[in-house]
XYZ file of N, CA, C and O in Angstrom:
688
model
N 118.150 92.982 72.392
C 117.935 93.877 73.508
C 119.269 94.108 74.209
O 120.102 93.216 74.298
N 119.400 95.321 74.735
C 120.607 95.678 75.476
C 120.193 96.133 76.874
O 119.066 96.559 77.084
N 121.133 96.024 77.808
C 120.826 96.401 79.179
C 122.051 97.042 79.822
O 123.170 96.906 79.333
N 121.824 97.741 80.915
C 122.904 98.413 81.624
C 123.275 97.756 82.931
O 124.427 97.820 83.342
N 122.292 97.147 83.608
C 122.594 96.595 84.919
C 121.517 95.604 85.328
O 120.383 95.664 84.852
N 121.904 94.712 86.229
C 120.967 93.837 86.922
C 121.203 94.092 88.406
O 122.297 93.862 88.908
N 120.189 94.631 89.069
C 120.291 94.947 90.495
C 119.687 93.799 91.296
O 118.608 93.308 90.954
N 120.375 93.423 92.347
C 119.900 92.330 93.208
C 119.437 92.894 94.550
O 119.938 93.908 95.010
N 118.484 92.204 95.171
C 117.963 92.583 96.500
C 117.504 94.038 96.551
O 117.726 94.745 97.524
N 116.841 94.486 95.501
C 116.354 95.859 95.394
C 115.040 96.002 96.164
O 114.154 95.158 96.047
N 114.912 97.069 96.944
C 113.688 97.324 97.705
C 112.986 98.610 97.268
O 111.982 98.991 97.858
N 113.498 99.281 96.259
C 112.950 100.577 95.860
C 112.065 100.525 94.622
O 111.306 101.446 94.372
N 112.183 99.471 93.837
C 111.515 99.414 92.538
C 110.455 98.327 92.503
O 110.420 97.494 91.600
N 109.575 98.359 93.494
C 108.498 97.391 93.597
C 108.400 96.826 94.998
O 109.243 97.091 95.854
N 107.367 96.054 95.197
C 107.044 95.481 96.497
C 107.973 94.315 96.826
O 108.178 93.428 96.001
N 108.546 94.310 98.023
C 109.422 93.215 98.459
C 110.825 93.349 97.905
O 111.185 94.352 97.284
N 111.630 92.314 98.127
C 112.978 92.270 97.552
C 112.873 91.787 96.117
O 112.210 90.784 95.836
N 113.572 92.485 95.206
C 113.398 92.208 93.786
C 114.739 92.175 93.067
O 115.732 92.718 93.535
N 114.720 91.571 91.910
C 115.805 91.708 90.960
C 115.297 92.705 89.908
O 114.121 92.676 89.545
N 116.175 93.619 89.488
C 115.767 94.650 88.527
C 116.654 94.570 87.294
O 117.883 94.559 87.403
N 116.021 94.514 86.125
C 116.732 94.574 84.856
C 116.570 95.986 84.300
O 115.453 96.434 84.041
N 117.715 96.683 84.168
C 117.737 98.058 83.646
C 118.095 97.995 82.166
O 119.248 97.791 81.812
N 117.093 98.147 81.303
C 117.306 98.004 79.860
C 117.764 99.316 79.227
O 117.592 100.395 79.795
N 118.332 99.194 78.038
C 118.778 100.357 77.270
C 117.699 100.743 76.259
O 117.057 99.876 75.669
N 117.516 102.031 76.075
C 116.596 102.541 75.076
C 115.414 103.261 75.689
O 114.608 102.659 76.391
N 115.332 104.565 75.446
C 114.203 105.361 75.923
C 114.053 106.594 75.041
O 115.029 107.300 74.788
N 112.839 106.834 74.584
C 112.574 108.022 73.767
C 111.972 109.166 74.581
O 111.807 110.264 74.068
N 111.656 108.901 75.849
C 111.019 109.937 76.670
C 112.010 111.011 77.109
O 111.656 112.186 77.160
N 113.226 110.597 77.447
C 114.305 111.525 77.804
C 113.835 112.606 78.790
O 113.994 113.811 78.546
N 113.283 112.159 79.899
C 112.718 113.074 80.897
C 113.793 113.957 81.529
O 114.866 113.483 81.904
N 113.474 115.235 81.662
C 114.346 116.167 82.370
C 114.491 115.694 83.811
O 113.497 115.392 84.475
N 115.720 115.559 84.297
C 115.968 115.113 85.657
C 115.964 113.601 85.821
O 115.993 113.096 86.939
N 115.939 112.870 84.724
C 115.943 111.401 84.768
C 117.117 110.897 85.605
O 118.226 111.418 85.516
N 116.870 109.861 86.406
C 117.952 109.300 87.226
C 118.885 108.403 86.414
O 119.950 108.045 86.889
N 118.492 108.031 85.194
C 119.292 107.109 84.383
C 119.455 107.556 82.926
O 119.167 106.777 82.015
N 119.899 108.767 82.663
C 120.018 109.189 81.260
C 120.981 108.323 80.445
O 120.855 108.244 79.221
N 121.899 107.643 81.116
C 122.829 106.757 80.406
C 122.074 105.629 79.694
O 122.575 105.054 78.731
N 120.850 105.334 80.129
C 120.081 104.229 79.537
C 119.250 104.647 78.324
O 118.574 103.810 77.734
N 119.286 105.900 77.943
C 118.445 106.357 76.837
C 118.838 105.751 75.493
O 117.991 105.485 74.653
N 120.113 105.564 75.257
C 120.610 105.077 73.965
C 120.313 103.583 73.821
O 120.831 102.770 74.585
N 119.489 103.182 72.826
C 119.180 101.770 72.663
C 120.391 100.925 72.265
O 120.362 99.698 72.379
N 121.456 101.575 71.819
C 122.680 100.851 71.455
C 123.713 100.847 72.576
O 124.815 100.329 72.419
N 123.364 101.418 73.723
C 124.287 101.476 74.851
C 124.256 100.196 75.670
O 123.493 99.264 75.405
N 125.110 100.159 76.652
C 125.114 99.024 77.572
C 125.650 97.749 76.968
O 126.482 97.761 76.059
N 125.120 96.632 77.450
C 125.588 95.296 77.080
C 124.486 94.526 76.362
O 123.299 94.745 76.617
N 124.895 93.582 75.536
C 123.930 92.711 74.872
C 123.326 91.768 75.925
O 124.055 91.165 76.701
N 121.997 91.655 75.951
C 121.341 90.741 76.883
C 121.515 89.323 76.343
O 120.944 88.951 75.333
N 122.320 88.548 77.045
C 122.655 87.203 76.579
C 122.233 86.151 77.600
O 121.599 86.465 78.606
N 122.600 84.913 77.333
C 122.235 83.809 78.233
C 122.826 83.987 79.631
O 122.208 83.602 80.623
N 124.014 84.551 79.722
C 124.640 84.768 81.032
C 123.825 85.762 81.860
O 123.630 85.563 83.067
N 123.333 86.812 81.224
C 122.496 87.794 81.925
C 121.183 87.156 82.359
O 120.720 87.359 83.489
N 120.602 86.364 81.485
C 119.357 85.668 81.823
C 119.585 84.701 82.984
O 118.770 84.642 83.922
N 120.685 83.998 82.968
C 121.028 83.060 84.042
C 121.160 83.809 85.369
O 120.704 83.350 86.418
N 121.778 84.987 85.322
C 121.939 85.804 86.526
C 120.574 86.180 87.119
O 120.371 86.113 88.339
N 119.636 86.553 86.259
C 118.278 86.893 86.705
C 117.592 85.670 87.309
O 117.007 85.734 88.385
N 117.689 84.545 86.615
C 117.016 83.330 87.088
C 117.621 82.823 88.396
O 116.897 82.303 89.244
N 118.912 82.996 88.581
C 119.534 82.613 89.854
C 118.955 83.437 90.998
O 118.765 82.931 92.108
N 118.671 84.691 90.733
C 118.047 85.532 91.752
C 116.599 85.106 92.002
O 116.164 84.996 93.141
N 115.869 84.851 90.929
C 114.472 84.442 91.068
C 114.334 83.079 91.745
O 113.295 82.780 92.335
N 115.374 82.266 91.689
C 115.383 80.973 92.382
C 115.345 81.141 93.900
O 114.946 80.224 94.618
N 115.764 82.308 94.380
C 115.811 82.550 95.824
C 114.389 82.770 96.358
O 113.648 83.593 95.828
N 114.024 82.043 97.410
C 112.658 82.127 97.941
C 112.315 83.522 98.464
O 111.149 83.920 98.456
N 113.312 84.278 98.912
C 113.047 85.605 99.476
C 112.887 86.699 98.418
O 112.531 87.828 98.742
N 113.133 86.384 97.159
C 112.962 87.360 96.078
C 111.500 87.346 95.632
O 110.976 86.305 95.229
N 110.835 88.504 95.712
C 109.410 88.612 95.385
C 109.139 88.559 93.893
O 108.058 88.161 93.473
N 110.109 89.023 93.092
C 109.897 89.030 91.652
C 110.924 89.884 90.943
O 111.982 90.199 91.479
N 110.564 90.253 89.723
C 111.459 91.038 88.864
C 110.788 92.345 88.486
O 109.566 92.414 88.329
N 111.608 93.371 88.353
C 111.156 94.674 87.861
C 111.938 94.987 86.602
O 113.160 94.848 86.561
N 111.220 95.404 85.565
C 111.837 95.862 84.327
C 111.803 97.376 84.333
O 110.735 97.984 84.462
N 112.980 97.993 84.198
C 113.084 99.436 84.219
C 114.128 99.835 83.184
O 114.508 99.050 82.342
N 114.599 101.053 83.255
C 115.594 101.431 82.270
C 115.963 102.886 82.347
O 115.982 103.457 83.420
N 116.060 103.380 81.159
C 115.463 103.130 79.854
C 113.978 102.875 79.983
O 113.332 103.178 80.959
N 113.447 102.306 78.919
C 112.035 101.957 78.886
C 111.886 100.554 78.320
O 112.224 100.322 77.159
N 111.375 99.615 79.121
C 111.184 98.258 78.625
C 110.245 98.167 77.421
O 110.293 97.199 76.676
N 109.397 99.183 77.231
C 108.472 99.165 76.099
C 109.053 99.816 74.843
O 108.377 99.884 73.821
N 110.293 100.282 74.901
C 110.968 100.815 73.714
C 110.964 99.713 72.650
O 111.131 98.536 72.975
N 110.788 100.066 71.377
C 110.758 99.047 70.317
C 111.978 98.105 70.302
O 111.857 96.950 69.902
N 113.113 98.572 70.779
C 114.307 97.714 70.812
C 114.204 96.651 71.903
O 115.002 95.711 71.926
N 113.225 96.790 72.808
C 113.126 95.910 73.969
C 111.875 95.052 74.038
O 111.922 93.949 74.583
N 110.761 95.541 73.552
C 109.465 94.960 73.905
C 109.313 93.478 73.561
O 108.750 92.719 74.357
N 109.813 93.025 72.422
C 109.654 91.615 72.060
C 110.459 90.712 72.992
O 109.924 89.719 73.516
N 111.709 91.049 73.237
C 112.523 90.220 74.129
C 112.026 90.299 75.567
O 112.075 89.302 76.299
N 111.529 91.459 75.981
C 110.951 91.594 77.317
C 109.744 90.668 77.438
O 109.594 89.949 78.419
N 108.883 90.681 76.427
C 107.701 89.806 76.448
C 108.121 88.342 76.558
O 107.572 87.594 77.381
N 109.072 87.918 75.754
C 109.526 86.526 75.790
C 110.119 86.161 77.150
O 109.885 85.063 77.665
N 110.866 87.074 77.734
C 111.441 86.835 79.053
C 110.339 86.752 80.108
O 110.372 85.895 80.996
N 109.341 87.611 80.005
C 108.210 87.576 80.942
C 107.471 86.243 80.871
O 107.100 85.671 81.902
N 107.239 85.754 79.669
C 106.559 84.468 79.491
C 107.345 83.364 80.196
O 106.784 82.555 80.941
N 108.643 83.354 79.970
C 109.496 82.343 80.589
C 109.487 82.451 82.116
O 109.428 81.447 82.828
N 109.530 83.673 82.617
C 109.517 83.889 84.064
C 108.187 83.431 84.662
O 108.157 82.739 85.685
N 107.071 83.797 84.030
C 105.754 83.407 84.553
C 105.573 81.888 84.532
O 104.937 81.324 85.416
N 106.133 81.223 83.513
C 106.032 79.761 83.447
C 106.864 79.110 84.549
O 106.421 78.171 85.195
N 108.065 79.613 84.759
C 108.983 79.003 85.717
C 108.716 79.452 87.162
O 108.945 78.689 88.096
N 108.254 80.682 87.326
C 108.037 81.265 88.655
C 106.645 81.885 88.732
O 106.512 83.108 88.822
N 105.589 81.083 88.716
C 104.227 81.646 88.650
C 103.842 82.505 89.852
O 102.955 83.352 89.738
N 104.515 82.340 90.985
C 104.172 83.129 92.179
C 104.995 84.407 92.309
O 104.743 85.230 93.179
N 105.992 84.592 91.457
C 106.801 85.808 91.485
C 106.069 86.902 90.705
O 105.413 86.636 89.702
N 106.190 88.139 91.183
C 105.510 89.237 90.504
C 106.430 89.923 89.504
O 107.652 89.940 89.662
N 105.804 90.486 88.483
C 106.510 91.250 87.462
C 106.010 92.693 87.511
O 104.809 92.943 87.396
N 106.960 93.606 87.724
C 106.683 95.044 87.686
C 107.376 95.620 86.457
O 108.433 95.135 86.038
N 106.785 96.679 85.904
C 107.351 97.332 84.727
C 107.206 98.838 84.864
O 106.113 99.328 85.162
N 108.306 99.531 84.662
C 108.313 101.000 84.637
C 108.370 101.455 83.189
O 109.181 100.952 82.409
N 107.517 102.413 82.837
C 107.520 102.960 81.488
C 107.171 104.445 81.522
O 106.392 104.881 82.375
N 107.726 105.186 80.602
C 107.375 106.593 80.465
C 106.055 106.795 79.750
O 105.487 107.884 79.760
N 105.531 105.749 79.131
C 104.229 105.826 78.469
C 103.123 105.787 79.518
O 103.309 105.253 80.608
N 101.967 106.333 79.173
C 100.838 106.301 80.101
C 99.921 105.121 79.766
O 99.878 104.646 78.627
N 99.220 104.646 80.775
C 98.369 103.461 80.659
C 97.427 103.554 79.459
O 97.240 102.583 78.722
N 96.838 104.709 79.262
C 95.862 104.894 78.191
C 96.470 104.617 76.813
O 95.749 104.288 75.876
N 97.791 104.717 76.686
C 98.487 104.445 75.419
C 98.919 102.982 75.277
O 99.151 102.529 74.166
N 99.040 102.275 76.386
C 99.679 100.950 76.341
C 98.793 99.782 76.761
O 99.177 98.627 76.578
N 97.615 100.028 77.317
C 96.856 98.968 77.977
C 96.504 97.808 77.063
O 96.247 96.698 77.551
N 96.538 97.990 75.766
C 96.195 96.904 74.842
C 97.418 96.104 74.381
O 97.274 95.167 73.612
N 98.589 96.426 74.880
C 99.795 95.689 74.487
C 99.723 94.259 75.041
O 99.486 94.064 76.230
N 99.947 93.257 74.179
C 99.828 91.860 74.623
C 100.748 91.476 75.782
O 100.374 90.657 76.614
N 101.921 92.089 75.883
C 102.844 91.679 76.954
C 102.316 92.026 78.342
O 102.741 91.451 79.336
N 101.345 92.932 78.437
C 100.829 93.325 79.749
C 100.069 92.199 80.447
O 99.914 92.226 81.667
N 99.658 91.182 79.700
C 98.987 90.050 80.353
C 99.917 89.319 81.317
O 99.464 88.570 82.173
N 101.228 89.551 81.201
C 102.213 88.904 82.069
C 102.685 89.808 83.210
O 103.481 89.394 84.034
N 102.212 91.037 83.235
C 102.682 92.037 84.194
C 101.690 92.167 85.344
O 100.477 92.180 85.134
N 102.221 92.284 86.558
C 101.375 92.473 87.730
C 101.154 93.954 88.034
O 100.042 94.362 88.353
N 102.221 94.745 87.933
C 102.127 96.171 88.257
C 102.908 96.976 87.222
O 104.037 96.623 86.875
N 102.296 98.059 86.752
C 102.963 99.023 85.876
C 103.040 100.351 86.612
O 102.053 100.793 87.211
N 104.223 100.959 86.570
C 104.370 102.344 86.999
C 104.486 103.131 85.708
O 105.443 102.955 84.958
N 103.478 103.958 85.428
C 103.411 104.620 84.135
C 103.709 106.108 84.228
O 103.710 106.691 85.301
N 103.976 106.682 83.063
C 104.137 108.124 82.947
C 105.573 108.598 83.036
O 106.404 107.999 83.703
N 105.825 109.666 82.332
C 107.159 110.262 82.355
C 107.445 110.852 83.734
O 106.528 111.299 84.429
N 108.710 110.834 84.106
C 109.131 111.543 85.310
C 109.074 113.030 85.015
O 109.606 113.496 84.008
N 108.415 113.790 85.892
C 108.312 115.248 85.742
C 109.018 115.868 86.946
O 108.546 115.769 88.082
N 110.153 116.500 86.668
C 110.994 117.028 87.737
C 110.239 117.986 88.653
O 110.423 117.968 89.867
N 109.362 118.802 88.086
C 108.615 119.772 88.886
C 107.605 119.086 89.828
O 107.129 119.697 90.774
N 107.289 117.825 89.564
C 106.337 117.078 90.395
C 107.038 116.013 91.234
O 106.387 115.149 91.826
N 108.371 116.105 91.315
C 109.149 115.144 92.087
C 108.770 115.231 93.563
O 108.597 116.312 94.107
N 108.645 114.043 94.181
C 108.297 113.985 95.601
C 108.928 112.723 96.176
O 108.496 111.610 95.856
N 109.930 112.866 97.009
C 110.659 111.730 97.574
C 109.794 110.894 98.518
O 110.158 109.773 98.849
N 108.651 111.407 98.930
C 107.765 110.652 99.832
C 106.891 109.649 99.094
O 106.245 108.819 99.716
N 106.861 109.722 97.780
C 106.012 108.833 96.995
C 106.590 107.422 96.973
O 107.796 107.235 96.884
N 105.704 106.460 97.034
C 106.102 105.058 97.036
C 106.183 104.535 95.607
O 105.202 104.611 94.863
N 107.348 104.016 95.235
C 107.586 103.333 93.956
C 107.528 104.233 92.716
O 107.547 103.735 91.593
N 107.465 105.520 92.889
C 107.450 106.411 91.730
C 108.164 107.698 92.097
O 108.330 108.006 93.274
N 108.605 108.425 91.073
C 109.397 109.610 91.328
C 108.638 110.910 91.307
O 109.031 111.873 91.960
N 107.541 110.975 90.554
C 106.772 112.223 90.476
C 105.281 111.916 90.580
O 104.826 110.818 90.235
N 104.539 112.905 91.060
C 103.130 112.690 91.410
C 102.216 112.427 90.221
O 101.097 111.945 90.406
N 102.649 112.704 89.005
C 101.825 112.409 87.830
C 101.818 110.924 87.483
O 100.924 110.446 86.783
N 102.799 110.180 87.963
C 102.902 108.758 87.638
C 101.875 107.959 88.428
O 101.477 108.349 89.525
N 101.451 106.819 87.852
C 100.477 105.957 88.508
C 101.093 104.577 88.725
O 101.831 104.081 87.882
N 100.778 103.962 89.866
C 101.195 102.600 90.177
C 99.943 101.744 89.985
O 99.023 101.790 90.796
N 99.909 100.974 88.902
C 98.676 100.347 88.417
C 98.678 98.834 88.650
O 99.648 98.149 88.316
N 97.580 98.335 89.200
C 97.360 96.899 89.318
C 96.886 96.414 87.945
O 95.711 96.565 87.591
N 97.790 95.851 87.182
C 97.509 95.509 85.784
C 96.446 94.429 85.669
O 95.498 94.561 84.882
N 96.573 93.357 86.421
C 95.634 92.247 86.266
C 94.211 92.638 86.668
O 93.249 92.283 85.983
N 94.066 93.389 87.759
C 92.735 93.874 88.156
C 92.158 94.783 87.077
O 90.972 94.708 86.760
N 93.010 95.637 86.540
C 92.563 96.588 85.519
C 92.131 95.857 84.251
O 91.060 96.132 83.705
N 92.946 94.913 83.791
C 92.618 94.206 82.546
C 91.357 93.358 82.677
O 90.646 93.146 81.691
N 91.057 92.891 83.888
C 89.862 92.058 84.110
C 88.613 92.893 84.398
O 87.518 92.349 84.492
N 88.786 94.189 84.532
C 87.650 95.062 84.852
C 86.788 95.315 83.613
O 87.175 94.988 82.488
N 85.640 95.930 83.833
C 84.747 96.269 82.722
C 85.301 97.394 81.855
O 84.874 97.568 80.723
N 86.240 98.170 82.417
C 86.850 99.280 81.682
C 88.373 99.170 81.755
O 89.019 99.914 82.497
N 88.977 98.262 80.988
C 90.422 98.046 81.092
C 91.279 99.245 80.668
O 92.456 99.293 80.998
N 90.685 100.208 80.005
C 91.430 101.411 79.638
C 91.537 102.412 80.773
O 92.237 103.407 80.668
N 90.822 102.130 81.868
C 90.844 103.006 83.045
C 91.613 102.279 84.143
O 91.159 101.253 84.645
N 92.788 102.790 84.519
C 93.638 102.055 85.465
C 93.082 101.980 86.878
O 92.503 102.933 87.382
N 93.278 100.812 87.490
C 92.976 100.604 88.905
C 94.317 100.631 89.632
O 95.240 99.883 89.274
N 94.427 101.482 90.623
C 95.705 101.665 91.302
C 96.040 100.489 92.213
O 95.161 99.859 92.801
N 97.326 100.218 92.322
C 97.864 99.167 93.179
C 97.968 99.689 94.609
O 98.416 100.807 94.831
N 97.548 98.883 95.569
C 97.715 99.208 97.001
C 97.116 100.555 97.370
O 97.823 101.451 97.832
N 95.838 100.691 97.206
C 95.172 101.936 97.576
C 95.311 102.227 99.070
O 95.186 103.357 99.503
N 95.626 101.213 99.866
C 95.787 101.409 101.300
C 96.988 102.299 101.645
O 97.148 102.699 102.775
N 97.818 102.605 100.675
C 98.986 103.431 100.936
C 98.652 104.923 100.888
O 99.530 105.747 100.795
N 97.384 105.256 100.920
C 96.975 106.663 100.965
C 97.446 107.446 99.759
O 97.261 107.025 98.640
N 98.080 108.591 100.017
C 98.455 109.476 98.913
C 99.730 109.016 98.203
O 100.240 109.720 97.351
N 100.244 107.864 98.554
C 101.461 107.393 97.889
C 101.185 106.902 96.480
O 102.082 106.636 95.725
N 99.931 106.696 96.111
C 99.617 106.192 94.775
C 98.803 107.149 93.980
O 98.039 107.862 94.165
């Protein structure tokens, strides 16, 4: 797996203060994407022990709510196995920290992926420039959904997403 950046004390890509891993590799190539540099799966840096240590040092901080995987697309074939392994390790070491994942894929296409059992919230769907709205919470365009993964997977219809934080009104 390759990555472009590790952001610390991020407040834009999930609930609370977070560490964000920006991975390389995306096939969605959305018009108006904020990170087109991350599309190439061979771009960026090799994700090594030093990068993992940097993430874990952030997660060690009590004020950090969790980690967000973004990019690129964490579900790109170049990323998904290592992302899953990292999620397992994070959940074992930090069971109270949340894991968020941004993907251009929609829930209906991904809900059966085994790695989702480790994810708390998924922001799904491609960014659509014509539906961009800066007032939206945790997403860039109104077609995207902010999904409570664990509630959804435990429901009677796991293929139908349950939105995260419905109290935020039209933000979700």
